[in-house]
PDB file of C-alpha atoms in Angstrom:
ATOM      1  CA  MET A   2     -39.128  80.278 -43.905  1.00 39.00           C
ATOM      2  CA  ARG A   3     -37.495  83.601 -43.055  1.00 39.00           C
ATOM      3  CA  VAL A   4     -40.168  86.171 -42.437  1.00 40.00           C
ATOM      4  CA  PRO A   5     -39.380  89.822 -43.115  1.00 43.00           C
ATOM      5  CA  SER A   6     -40.023  92.223 -40.592  1.00 42.00           C
ATOM      6  CA  ARG A   7     -42.882 100.240 -38.604  1.00 36.00           C
ATOM      7  CA  SER A   8     -43.706 108.909 -34.187  1.00 36.00           C
ATOM      8  CA  PRO A   9     -43.159 112.982 -34.496  1.00 37.00           C
ATOM      9  CA  GLY A  10     -43.833 111.612 -30.901  1.00 38.00           C
ATOM     10  CA  GLN A  11     -44.500 115.149 -29.787  1.00 39.00           C
ATOM     11  CA  ARG A  12     -44.352 118.240 -31.796  1.00 36.00           C
ATOM     12  CA  PRO A  13     -42.052 119.868 -32.830  1.00 40.00           C
ATOM     13  CA  GLY A  14     -41.416 117.659 -35.760  1.00 43.00           C
ATOM     14  CA  PRO A  15     -40.181 114.163 -36.489  1.00 43.00           C
ATOM     15  CA  PRO A  16     -36.961 112.666 -35.182  1.00 43.00           C
ATOM     16  CA  ALA A  17     -35.381 112.931 -38.599  1.00 41.00           C
ATOM     17  CA  ALA A  18     -35.453 115.554 -41.307  1.00 41.00           C
ATOM     18  CA  PRO A  19     -39.058 116.589 -42.090  1.00 39.00           C
ATOM     19  CA  ALA A  20     -40.767 115.434 -45.236  1.00 39.00           C
ATOM     20  CA  ARG A  21     -39.661 117.473 -48.205  1.00 42.00           C
ATOM     21  CA  ARG A  22     -42.053 118.761 -50.811  1.00 41.00           C
ATOM     22  CA  ARG A  23     -41.029 117.419 -54.203  1.00 43.00           C
ATOM     23  CA  PRO A  24     -42.660 117.361 -57.600  1.00 42.00           C
ATOM     24  CA  ARG A  25     -45.604 114.999 -57.873  1.00 43.00           C
ATOM     25  CA  GLY A  26     -45.384 111.843 -59.932  1.00 46.00           C
ATOM     26  CA  PRO A  27     -43.932 108.367 -59.512  1.00 48.00           C
ATOM     27  CA  GLY A  28     -40.423 109.696 -59.031  1.00 47.00           C
ATOM     28  CA  ARG A  29     -37.189 108.744 -60.678  1.00 44.00           C
ATOM     29  CA  PRO A  30     -36.425 105.028 -60.214  1.00 46.00           C
ATOM     30  CA  PRO A  31     -32.996 104.280 -58.779  1.00 43.00           C
ATOM     31  CA  ALA A  32     -30.215 102.956 -60.955  1.00 42.00           C
ATOM     32  CA  ALA A  33     -30.714  99.476 -62.365  1.00 47.00           C
ATOM     33  CA  ILE A  34     -27.784  98.204 -60.290  1.00 67.00           C
ATOM     34  CA  GLY A  35     -28.394  99.033 -56.650  1.00 88.00           C
ATOM     35  CA  PRO A  36     -27.709  97.598 -53.211  1.00 96.00           C
ATOM     36  CA  ASP A  37     -28.031  93.844 -52.717  1.00 98.00           C
ATOM     37  CA  LEU A  38     -31.380  93.620 -50.929  1.00 98.00           C
ATOM     38  CA  ASP A  39     -31.034  89.929 -50.085  1.00 97.00           C
ATOM     39  CA  ALA A  40     -27.743  90.691 -48.352  1.00 98.00           C
ATOM     40  CA  TYR A  41     -29.364  93.649 -46.590  1.00 98.00           C
ATOM     41  CA  ARG A  42     -32.261  91.563 -45.284  1.00 98.00           C
ATOM     42  CA  ASP A  43     -29.864  88.827 -44.133  1.00 98.00           C
ATOM     43  CA  ALA A  44     -27.697  91.371 -42.327  1.00 98.00           C
ATOM     44  CA  VAL A  45     -30.754  92.907 -40.659  1.00 98.00           C
ATOM     45  CA  ALA A  46     -31.899  89.444 -39.521  1.00 97.00           C
ATOM     46  CA  GLU A  47     -28.498  88.843 -37.905  1.00 97.00           C
ATOM     47  CA  LEU A  48     -28.615  92.244 -36.233  1.00 97.00           C
ATOM     48  CA  LEU A  49     -32.052  91.479 -34.797  1.00 97.00           C
ATOM     49  CA  VAL A  50     -30.724  88.387 -33.024  1.00 96.00           C
ATOM     50  CA  GLU A  51     -28.096  90.534 -31.336  1.00 96.00           C
ATOM     51  CA  VAL A  52     -30.594  93.272 -30.430  1.00 95.00           C
ATOM     52  CA  GLY A  53     -32.815  90.613 -28.846  1.00 93.00           C
ATOM     53  CA  ALA A  54     -29.902  89.440 -26.704  1.00 93.00           C
ATOM     54  CA  LEU A  55     -29.491  93.010 -25.394  1.00 91.00           C
ATOM     55  CA  ALA A  56     -33.132  93.616 -24.582  1.00 81.00           C
ATOM     56  CA  SER A  57     -32.771  94.620 -20.929  1.00 81.00           C
ATOM     57  CA  ALA A  58     -32.818  98.254 -19.841  1.00 73.00           C
ATOM     58  CA  SER A  59     -29.282  97.889 -18.530  1.00 79.00           C
ATOM     59  CA  SER A  60     -28.034  97.139 -22.048  1.00 85.00           C
ATOM     60  CA  THR A  61     -28.828 100.562 -23.528  1.00 89.00           C
ATOM     61  CA  LYS A  62     -25.196 101.518 -24.049  1.00 91.00           C
ATOM     62  CA  ALA A  63     -24.343  98.102 -25.499  1.00 93.00           C
ATOM     63  CA  ARG A  64     -27.256  98.380 -27.945  1.00 93.00           C
ATOM     64  CA  GLN A  65     -26.041 101.774 -29.105  1.00 92.00           C
ATOM     65  CA  VAL A  66     -22.523 100.421 -29.698  1.00 94.00           C
ATOM     66  CA  LEU A  67     -24.017  97.470 -31.573  1.00 95.00           C
ATOM     67  CA  ILE A  68     -26.109  99.735 -33.814  1.00 95.00           C
ATOM     68  CA  ASP A  69     -23.103 101.977 -34.463  1.00 94.00           C
ATOM     69  CA  GLN A  70     -21.028  99.014 -35.591  1.00 95.00           C
ATOM     70  CA  ARG A  71     -23.559  96.993 -37.533  1.00 96.00           C
ATOM     71  CA  LEU A  72     -25.113  99.834 -39.534  1.00 97.00           C
ATOM     72  CA  ARG A  73     -21.696 100.571 -40.990  1.00 96.00           C
ATOM     73  CA  GLU A  74     -21.351  97.063 -42.420  1.00 97.00           C
ATOM     74  CA  PRO A  75     -21.357  97.262 -46.238  1.00 97.00           C
ATOM     75  CA  ALA A  76     -24.596  95.300 -46.775  1.00 98.00           C
ATOM     76  CA  ILE A  77     -26.577  97.635 -44.489  1.00 98.00           C
ATOM     77  CA  ALA A  78     -24.712 100.877 -45.188  1.00 98.00           C
ATOM     78  CA  ALA A  79     -25.304 100.528 -48.945  1.00 98.00           C
ATOM     79  CA  VAL A  80     -29.080 100.763 -48.461  1.00 98.00           C
ATOM     80  CA  LEU A  81     -29.091 103.442 -45.770  1.00 98.00           C
ATOM     81  CA  ASP A  82     -26.647 105.595 -47.746  1.00 98.00           C
ATOM     82  CA  ALA A  83     -29.090 105.519 -50.672  1.00 97.00           C
ATOM     83  CA  THR A  84     -31.978 106.960 -48.615  1.00 97.00           C
ATOM     84  CA  PRO A  85     -32.606 110.726 -48.417  1.00 95.00           C
ATOM     85  CA  GLN A  86     -31.298 110.820 -44.830  1.00 95.00           C
ATOM     86  CA  GLY A  87     -28.129 108.898 -45.628  1.00 97.00           C
ATOM     87  CA  LEU A  88     -26.409 106.508 -43.246  1.00 97.00           C
ATOM     88  CA  ILE A  89     -25.801 109.053 -40.473  1.00 96.00           C
ATOM     89  CA  GLY A  90     -29.356 110.384 -40.536  1.00 97.00           C
ATOM     90  CA  ALA A  91     -30.837 106.875 -40.549  1.00 97.00           C
ATOM     91  CA  ARG A  92     -28.591 105.866 -37.637  1.00 96.00           C
ATOM     92  CA  GLU A  93     -29.562 108.912 -35.576  1.00 96.00           C
ATOM     93  CA  THR A  94     -33.260 108.377 -36.296  1.00 96.00           C
ATOM     94  CA  LEU A  95     -33.116 104.719 -35.297  1.00 96.00           C
ATOM     95  CA  LEU A  96     -31.283 105.463 -32.053  1.00 95.00           C
ATOM     96  CA  LEU A  97     -33.818 108.178 -31.231  1.00 94.00           C
ATOM     97  CA  GLU A  98     -36.717 105.826 -32.001  1.00 95.00           C
ATOM     98  CA  MET A  99     -35.170 103.232 -29.683  1.00 93.00           C
ATOM     99  CA  ALA A 100     -34.648 105.786 -26.916  1.00 92.00           C
ATOM    100  CA  ARG A 101     -38.261 106.978 -27.177  1.00 91.00           C
ATOM    101  CA  TYR A 102     -39.762 103.508 -27.482  1.00 92.00           C
ATOM    102  CA  GLN A 103     -42.583 102.661 -25.095  1.00 88.00           C
ATOM    103  CA  PRO A 104     -44.510  99.415 -25.699  1.00 86.00           C
ATOM    104  CA  ASN A 105     -48.273  99.830 -25.971  1.00 88.00           C
ATOM    105  CA  ALA A 106     -51.261  97.943 -27.320  1.00 84.00           C
ATOM    106  CA  ARG A 107     -51.542 100.135 -30.413  1.00 85.00           C
ATOM    107  CA  SER A 108     -47.986  99.770 -31.663  1.00 88.00           C
ATOM    108  CA  SER A 109     -47.053  97.061 -34.148  1.00 88.00           C
ATOM    109  CA  ALA A 110     -43.613  97.063 -32.494  1.00 91.00           C
ATOM    110  CA  ALA A 111     -44.159  94.608 -29.643  1.00 91.00           C
ATOM    111  CA  ASP A 112     -40.586  95.087 -28.412  1.00 93.00           C
ATOM    112  CA  LEU A 113     -37.343  96.813 -29.328  1.00 93.00           C
ATOM    113  CA  THR A 114     -36.367  94.024 -31.718  1.00 95.00           C
ATOM    114  CA  ALA A 115     -39.605  94.523 -33.656  1.00 95.00           C
ATOM    115  CA  LEU A 116     -39.029  98.279 -33.719  1.00 96.00           C
ATOM    116  CA  VAL A 117     -35.560  97.854 -35.240  1.00 97.00           C
ATOM    117  CA  ARG A 118     -36.875  95.321 -37.765  1.00 97.00           C
ATOM    118  CA  ILE A 119     -39.720  97.558 -38.875  1.00 97.00           C
ATOM    119  CA  TYR A 120     -37.518 100.624 -39.169  1.00 97.00           C
ATOM    120  CA  LEU A 121     -34.638  99.026 -41.057  1.00 98.00           C
ATOM    121  CA  LEU A 122     -36.712  96.966 -43.493  1.00 98.00           C
ATOM    122  CA  SER A 123     -38.967  99.924 -44.269  1.00 98.00           C
ATOM    123  CA  ARG A 124     -35.877 101.881 -45.353  1.00 98.00           C
ATOM    124  CA  ILE A 125     -35.966  99.830 -48.561  1.00 98.00           C
ATOM    125  CA  ASP A 126     -39.197 101.673 -49.440  1.00 98.00           C
ATOM    126  CA  VAL A 127     -37.579 105.026 -48.754  1.00 97.00           C
ATOM    127  CA  MET A 128     -34.521 104.129 -50.830  1.00 98.00           C
ATOM    128  CA  TRP A 129     -36.678 103.013 -53.770  1.00 98.00           C
ATOM    129  CA  TRP A 130     -38.865 106.132 -53.723  1.00 98.00           C
ATOM    130  CA  ARG A 131     -36.307 108.710 -52.573  1.00 96.00           C
ATOM    131  CA  ASP A 132     -37.336 111.115 -55.338  1.00 95.00           C
ATOM    132  CA  ALA A 133     -41.108 110.716 -54.965  1.00 95.00           C
ATOM    133  CA  GLY A 134     -43.222 113.540 -53.583  1.00 95.00           C
ATOM    134  CA  THR A 135     -44.635 113.306 -50.060  1.00 97.00           C
ATOM    135  CA  PHE A 136     -48.328 113.907 -49.404  1.00 97.00           C
ATOM    136  CA  LEU A 137     -47.875 116.471 -46.652  1.00 97.00           C
ATOM    137  CA  THR A 138     -51.483 117.182 -45.651  1.00 97.00           C
ATOM    138  CA  ASP A 139     -54.843 115.414 -45.580  1.00 97.00           C
ATOM    139  CA  THR A 140     -56.081 117.932 -48.143  1.00 97.00           C
ATOM    140  CA  GLU A 141     -53.343 116.921 -50.592  1.00 97.00           C
ATOM    141  CA  VAL A 142     -54.420 113.276 -50.331  1.00 97.00           C
ATOM    142  CA  HIS A 143     -58.079 114.109 -50.872  1.00 96.00           C
ATOM    143  CA  HIS A 144     -57.409 116.213 -53.976  1.00 97.00           C
ATOM    144  CA  SER A 145     -54.420 114.545 -55.645  1.00 98.00           C
ATOM    145  CA  VAL A 146     -54.954 113.596 -59.291  1.00 97.00           C
ATOM    146  CA  ASP A 147     -52.425 110.767 -58.801  1.00 97.00           C
ATOM    147  CA  LEU A 148     -54.928 108.892 -56.614  1.00 98.00           C
ATOM    148  CA  VAL A 149     -58.239 107.234 -57.455  1.00 97.00           C
ATOM    149  CA  ASP A 150     -61.346 106.776 -55.311  1.00 96.00           C
ATOM    150  CA  LEU A 151     -61.677 103.157 -54.184  1.00 97.00           C
ATOM    151  CA  ASP A 152     -65.353 103.511 -53.368  1.00 95.00           C
ATOM    152  CA  TRP A 153     -66.085 104.422 -56.980  1.00 94.00           C
ATOM    153  CA  LEU A 154     -64.224 101.294 -58.123  1.00 96.00           C
ATOM    154  CA  ARG A 155     -65.851  99.087 -55.496  1.00 95.00           C
ATOM    155  CA  ARG A 156     -69.369 100.091 -56.539  1.00 94.00           C
ATOM    156  CA  ARG A 157     -68.495  98.930 -60.065  1.00 94.00           C
ATOM    157  CA  ASP A 158     -67.075  95.593 -58.822  1.00 95.00           C
ATOM    158  CA  LEU A 159     -63.575  96.491 -60.004  1.00 96.00           C
ATOM    159  CA  LEU A 160     -61.731  95.598 -56.790  1.00 97.00           C
ATOM    160  CA  ARG A 161     -60.509  92.132 -55.786  1.00 97.00           C
ATOM    161  CA  PHE A 162     -59.871  93.125 -52.174  1.00 97.00           C
ATOM    162  CA  ARG A 163     -61.817  94.519 -49.250  1.00 96.00           C
ATOM    163  CA  TYR A 164     -61.398  97.348 -46.780  1.00 96.00           C
ATOM    164  CA  THR A 165     -63.440  99.284 -44.258  1.00 93.00           C
ATOM    165  CA  GLU A 166     -63.414 102.998 -43.572  1.00 88.00           C
ATOM    166  CA  GLN A 167     -62.940 104.716 -40.239  1.00 66.00           C
ATOM    167  CA  PRO A 168     -66.298 105.797 -38.787  1.00 60.00           C
ATOM    168  CA  ARG A 169     -66.742 109.540 -39.181  1.00 67.00           C
ATOM    169  CA  SER A 170     -69.314 110.098 -36.400  1.00 57.00           C
ATOM    170  CA  LEU A 171     -70.282 108.973 -32.904  1.00 60.00           C
ATOM    171  CA  VAL A 172     -73.150 106.993 -34.399  1.00 51.00           C
ATOM    172  CA  GLY A 173     -70.792 105.256 -36.798  1.00 52.00           C
ATOM    173  CA  ARG A 174     -68.365 104.384 -34.008  1.00 53.00           C
ATOM    174  CA  GLY A 175     -71.235 103.036 -31.931  1.00 57.00           C
ATOM    175  CA  VAL A 176     -72.448 100.831 -34.760  1.00 52.00           C
ATOM    176  CA  ARG A 177     -68.880  99.545 -35.287  1.00 54.00           C
ATOM    177  CA  ALA A 178     -68.509  98.723 -31.576  1.00 54.00           C
ATOM    178  CA  LEU A 179     -71.862  96.918 -31.490  1.00 56.00           C
ATOM    179  CA  ARG A 180     -71.009  94.881 -34.558  1.00 63.00           C
ATOM    180  CA  ARG A 181     -67.707  93.822 -32.997  1.00 58.00           C
ATOM    181  CA  ARG A 182     -69.471  92.673 -29.833  1.00 64.00           C
ATOM    182  CA  VAL A 183     -72.078  90.673 -31.726  1.00 64.00           C
ATOM    183  CA  LEU A 184     -69.753  89.288 -34.440  1.00 54.00           C
ATOM    184  CA  PRO A 185     -66.232  89.681 -33.028  1.00 62.00           C
ATOM    185  CA  ASP A 186     -64.462  87.656 -35.733  1.00 67.00           C
ATOM    186  CA  ALA A 187     -66.525  88.609 -38.772  1.00 63.00           C
ATOM    187  CA  THR A 188     -63.941  91.165 -39.921  1.00 75.00           C
ATOM    188  CA  PRO A 189     -60.373  92.080 -38.933  1.00 82.00           C
ATOM    189  CA  ARG A 190     -59.994  94.277 -35.854  1.00 78.00           C
ATOM    190  CA  THR A 191     -58.736  97.376 -37.592  1.00 81.00           C
ATOM    191  CA  ALA A 192     -59.537 101.060 -37.322  1.00 72.00           C
ATOM    192  CA  GLY A 193     -60.119 101.168 -41.079  1.00 80.00           C
ATOM    193  CA  LEU A 194     -58.985 103.557 -43.788  1.00 92.00           C
ATOM    194  CA  LEU A 195     -58.952 107.282 -43.175  1.00 92.00           C
ATOM    195  CA  PHE A 196     -58.409 107.831 -46.923  1.00 94.00           C
ATOM    196  CA  ARG A 197     -60.114 105.476 -49.365  1.00 95.00           C
ATOM    197  CA  ARG A 198     -57.740 106.564 -52.141  1.00 97.00           C
ATOM    198  CA  ALA A 199     -54.784 104.852 -53.812  1.00 98.00           C
ATOM    199  CA  ARG A 200     -52.410 105.071 -56.749  1.00 98.00           C
ATOM    200  CA  ARG A 201     -53.582 103.243 -59.850  1.00 98.00           C
ATOM    201  CA  GLU A 202     -50.537 100.963 -59.821  1.00 98.00           C
ATOM    202  CA  VAL A 203     -51.223 100.012 -56.195  1.00 98.00           C
ATOM    203  CA  VAL A 204     -54.828  99.139 -57.061  1.00 98.00           C
ATOM    204  CA  ALA A 205     -53.551  96.872 -59.845  1.00 98.00           C
ATOM    205  CA  LEU A 206     -51.067  95.223 -57.456  1.00 98.00           C
ATOM    206  CA  LEU A 207     -53.758  94.560 -54.853  1.00 98.00           C
ATOM    207  CA  ASN A 208     -56.135  93.197 -57.481  1.00 98.00           C
ATOM    208  CA  ASP A 209     -53.358  90.928 -58.753  1.00 98.00           C
ATOM    209  CA  ILE A 210     -52.574  89.599 -55.266  1.00 98.00           C
ATOM    210  CA  GLY A 211     -56.283  89.309 -54.479  1.00 98.00           C
ATOM    211  CA  ARG A 212     -56.938  87.147 -57.535  1.00 98.00           C
ATOM    212  CA  GLU A 213     -53.935  84.945 -56.799  1.00 98.00           C
ATOM    213  CA  PHE A 214     -54.981  84.569 -53.161  1.00 98.00           C
ATOM    214  CA  ALA A 215     -58.541  83.602 -54.136  1.00 98.00           C
ATOM    215  CA  ALA A 216     -57.227  81.031 -56.626  1.00 98.00           C
ATOM    216  CA  VAL A 217     -55.111  79.130 -54.075  1.00 98.00           C
ATOM    217  CA  THR A 218     -57.387  79.203 -51.015  1.00 98.00           C
ATOM    218  CA  PRO A 219     -60.450  77.065 -50.207  1.00 97.00           C
ATOM    219  CA  ALA A 220     -63.948  78.158 -51.123  1.00 95.00           C
ATOM    220  CA  GLY A 221     -65.395  80.448 -48.478  1.00 93.00           C
ATOM    221  CA  THR A 222     -62.089  82.128 -47.650  1.00 97.00           C
ATOM    222  CA  PRO A 223     -62.604  85.893 -47.332  1.00 96.00           C
ATOM    223  CA  PRO A 224     -60.918  88.095 -49.938  1.00 97.00           C
ATOM    224  CA  LEU A 225     -57.646  89.910 -49.368  1.00 98.00           C
ATOM    225  CA  TRP A 226     -58.145  92.635 -46.739  1.00 97.00           C
ATOM    226  CA  VAL A 227     -56.359  96.010 -46.819  1.00 97.00           C
ATOM    227  CA  THR A 228     -55.976  97.843 -43.494  1.00 95.00           C
ATOM    228  CA  SER A 229     -54.015 100.926 -44.602  1.00 95.00           C
ATOM    229  CA  LEU A 230     -53.172 102.699 -47.855  1.00 97.00           C
ATOM    230  CA  VAL A 231     -51.900 106.192 -48.565  1.00 97.00           C
ATOM    231  CA  ARG A 232     -51.400 108.521 -45.594  1.00 96.00           C
ATOM    232  CA  SER A 233     -50.486 112.170 -45.338  1.00 97.00           C
ATOM    233  CA  ALA A 234     -47.428 113.143 -43.317  1.00 97.00           C
ATOM    234  CA  GLU A 235     -49.909 115.073 -41.179  1.00 97.00           C
ATOM    235  CA  HIS A 236     -51.756 111.838 -40.394  1.00 96.00           C
ATOM    236  CA  GLN A 237     -48.503 109.914 -39.889  1.00 96.00           C
ATOM    237  CA  TYR A 238     -47.546 112.354 -37.134  1.00 95.00           C
ATOM    238  CA  ARG A 239     -51.029 111.955 -35.657  1.00 94.00           C
ATOM    239  CA  LEU A 240     -50.524 108.181 -35.491  1.00 94.00           C
ATOM    240  CA  ARG A 241     -47.158 108.640 -33.810  1.00 94.00           C
ATOM    241  CA  ARG A 242     -48.697 110.778 -31.061  1.00 93.00           C
ATOM    242  CA  LEU A 243     -51.256 108.011 -30.478  1.00 91.00           C
ATOM    243  CA  GLY A 244     -48.455 105.497 -29.956  1.00 90.00           C
ATOM    244  CA  TYR A 245     -48.361 103.703 -33.302  1.00 90.00           C
ATOM    245  CA  ALA A 246     -45.012 102.671 -34.791  1.00 90.00           C
ATOM    246  CA  ALA A 247     -45.499 105.001 -37.762  1.00 92.00           C
ATOM    247  CA  MET A 248     -42.023 105.600 -39.188  1.00 93.00           C
ATOM    248  CA  VAL A 249     -40.808 108.812 -40.790  1.00 89.00           C
ATOM    249  CA  PRO A 250     -40.214 108.998 -43.721  1.00 91.00           C
ATOM    250  CA  SER A 251     -42.749 106.374 -44.795  1.00 96.00           C
ATOM    251  CA  GLY A 252     -43.771 104.687 -48.047  1.00 97.00           C
ATOM    252  CA  HIS A 253     -47.391 105.313 -46.995  1.00 97.00           C
ATOM    253  CA  CYS A 254     -46.851 109.068 -47.219  1.00 97.00           C
ATOM    254  CA  LEU A 255     -45.489 108.610 -50.740  1.00 97.00           C
ATOM    255  CA  GLY A 256     -48.551 106.604 -51.778  1.00 98.00           C
ATOM    256  CA  TRP A 257     -46.623 103.436 -52.631  1.00 98.00           C
ATOM    257  CA  ALA A 258     -47.166 101.351 -49.474  1.00 98.00           C
ATOM    258  CA  VAL A 259     -50.122  99.424 -48.068  1.00 98.00           C
ATOM    259  CA  ASP A 260     -50.816  97.225 -45.046  1.00 97.00           C
ATOM    260  CA  LEU A 261     -52.451  93.827 -45.504  1.00 98.00           C
ATOM    261  CA  GLU A 262     -54.269  91.949 -42.742  1.00 97.00           C
ATOM    262  CA  MET A 263     -52.513  88.696 -41.807  1.00 97.00           C
ATOM    263  CA  GLU A 264     -53.497  87.581 -38.298  1.00 95.00           C
ATOM    264  CA  TRP A 265     -57.234  87.331 -39.035  1.00 96.00           C
ATOM    265  CA  PHE A 266     -56.603  84.896 -41.894  1.00 97.00           C
ATOM    266  CA  GLY A 267     -55.090  82.478 -39.375  1.00 96.00           C
ATOM    267  CA  ARG A 268     -58.607  81.494 -38.278  1.00 95.00           C
ATOM    268  CA  PHE A 269     -59.241  80.336 -41.846  1.00 96.00           C
ATOM    269  CA  GLY A 270     -55.954  78.429 -42.040  1.00 97.00           C
ATOM    270  CA  VAL A 271     -54.587  80.533 -44.902  1.00 98.00           C
ATOM    271  CA  ARG A 272     -52.251  83.007 -43.209  1.00 98.00           C
ATOM    272  CA  ASP A 273     -49.156  81.104 -44.332  1.00 98.00           C
ATOM    273  CA  THR A 274     -50.578  80.883 -47.837  1.00 98.00           C
ATOM    274  CA  LEU A 275     -50.854  84.658 -48.065  1.00 98.00           C
ATOM    275  CA  ALA A 276     -47.405  85.060 -46.513  1.00 98.00           C
ATOM    276  CA  GLY A 277     -45.955  82.753 -49.152  1.00 98.00           C
ATOM    277  CA  LEU A 278     -47.541  84.747 -51.981  1.00 98.00           C
ATOM    278  CA  LEU A 279     -46.102  87.992 -50.653  1.00 98.00           C
ATOM    279  CA  LEU A 280     -42.635  86.575 -50.066  1.00 98.00           C
ATOM    280  CA  ASN A 281     -42.578  85.118 -53.580  1.00 98.00           C
ATOM    281  CA  ARG A 282     -43.287  88.575 -54.971  1.00 98.00           C
ATOM    282  CA  GLN A 283     -40.570  90.023 -52.776  1.00 98.00           C
ATOM    283  CA  ARG A 284     -38.070  87.468 -54.098  1.00 98.00           C
ATOM    284  CA  ALA A 285     -39.107  88.464 -57.613  1.00 97.00           C
ATOM    285  CA  GLY A 286     -38.237  92.083 -56.790  1.00 97.00           C
ATOM    286  CA  GLU A 287     -41.801  93.370 -57.188  1.00 98.00           C
ATOM    287  CA  ILE A 288     -42.447  94.424 -53.590  1.00 98.00           C
ATOM    288  CA  ASN A 289     -40.824  94.955 -50.210  1.00 98.00           C
ATOM    289  CA  VAL A 290     -42.464  93.183 -47.276  1.00 98.00           C
ATOM    290  CA  VAL A 291     -42.231  94.097 -43.591  1.00 98.00           C
ATOM    291  CA  ASP A 292     -43.770  91.815 -40.953  1.00 96.00           C
ATOM    292  CA  GLU A 293     -45.640  94.061 -38.529  1.00 95.00           C
ATOM    293  CA  GLY A 294     -47.494  91.332 -36.681  1.00 93.00           C
ATOM    294  CA  GLN A 295     -51.231  91.604 -37.255  1.00 94.00           C
ATOM    295  CA  ALA A 296     -50.632  93.214 -40.636  1.00 96.00           C
ATOM    296  CA  TRP A 297     -47.781  93.117 -43.141  1.00 98.00           C
ATOM    297  CA  HIS A 298     -46.513  96.295 -44.720  1.00 98.00           C
ATOM    298  CA  VAL A 299     -46.076  96.017 -48.503  1.00 98.00           C
ATOM    299  CA  CYS A 300     -44.394  98.581 -50.762  1.00 98.00           C
ATOM    300  CA  LEU A 301     -44.377  98.462 -54.556  1.00 98.00           C
ATOM    301  CA  ALA A 302     -40.980  98.522 -56.286  1.00 98.00           C
ATOM    302  CA  PRO A 303     -40.409 101.214 -58.947  1.00 98.00           C
ATOM    303  CA  THR A 304     -39.457  98.551 -61.507  1.00 97.00           C
ATOM    304  CA  ALA A 305     -42.989  97.087 -61.324  1.00 98.00           C
ATOM    305  CA  THR A 306     -44.935 100.303 -61.870  1.00 98.00           C
ATOM    306  CA  ALA A 307     -45.026 100.307 -65.684  1.00 98.00           C
ATOM    307  CA  ARG A 308     -46.474  96.795 -65.880  1.00 97.00           C
ATOM    308  CA  LEU A 309     -49.034  97.500 -63.185  1.00 98.00           C
ATOM    309  CA  ARG A 310     -50.083 100.801 -64.747  1.00 97.00           C
ATOM    310  CA  ARG A 311     -50.771  98.936 -67.993  1.00 97.00           C
ATOM    311  CA  ALA A 312     -52.672  96.282 -66.033  1.00 97.00           C
ATOM    312  CA  TYR A 313     -54.803  98.940 -64.335  1.00 97.00           C
ATOM    313  CA  GLU A 314     -55.664 100.623 -67.615  1.00 96.00           C
ATOM    314  CA  ALA A 315     -56.561  97.274 -69.185  1.00 95.00           C
ATOM    315  CA  GLU A 316     -58.799  96.323 -66.263  1.00 91.00           C
ATOM    316  CA  MET A 317     -60.556  99.673 -66.272  1.00 88.00           C
ATOM    317  CA  GLY A 318     -60.924  99.737 -70.054  1.00 84.00           C
ATOM    318  CA  ILE A 319     -58.899 102.910 -70.431  1.00 73.00           C
TER     319      ILE A 319
END
């Protein structure tokens, strides 16, 4: 099975063009006939093999030549050209990310190959949602009418997935640390959500996946677990300064991407089951999937939003 494959590092600003403020709303979907995403993913997979063969520090120049050549191949260029940065901007951003890369325990990019995989496959999100508005600040996320409060839905038993929030105080962090020492495997090792808000269509997608996952796994398997949802660009930059592989632009900052826990489900023997469900949906054109190790990044395709909005309204009795 082929598995699909995520700082500004310091202010001032991100390595690419800063997020642009655009009108709110789901954005204009791209043309019905777009780049061949299967060909793009295959070309990226081939590129990753070559990047892995040039992993040593002495191969920096060779890696740059390789990136220059391979990004111009039609299968890859077609996707990158359709992003807001275009091919040249995407190339420059990737090369800068590679030059700045420093492995650390927080980053989902364990090595340069993982960094390239995360960056290039996440460009599908950016291409799909190139006309969507970016949530620039934490305040915009908290007050956007396009997002719903998950805690309100959870209290009414309307969610088929779980999440935890980031502790907001020293006491909360202490309780979290104690719980992890006493029950280290009871929940995924994740910082939790800073914003417990999501688009309605994303809630419907997660509920749909959660129900399907529960139906095909043994009794006692924990529900689907979400580790990240919408982020502001402000928070994305914060993550980059902490060493996370938080790419810019990002589907998270548009509200259309989520991260799902994968590694923790290995102890229940169902990690591959969840992976199969996600890859099936990717093959159907409903989502884009990026393997980030412990978690998988999932972005909703524009073509699936109408169905999922109807599903959300039906579930909520709207």
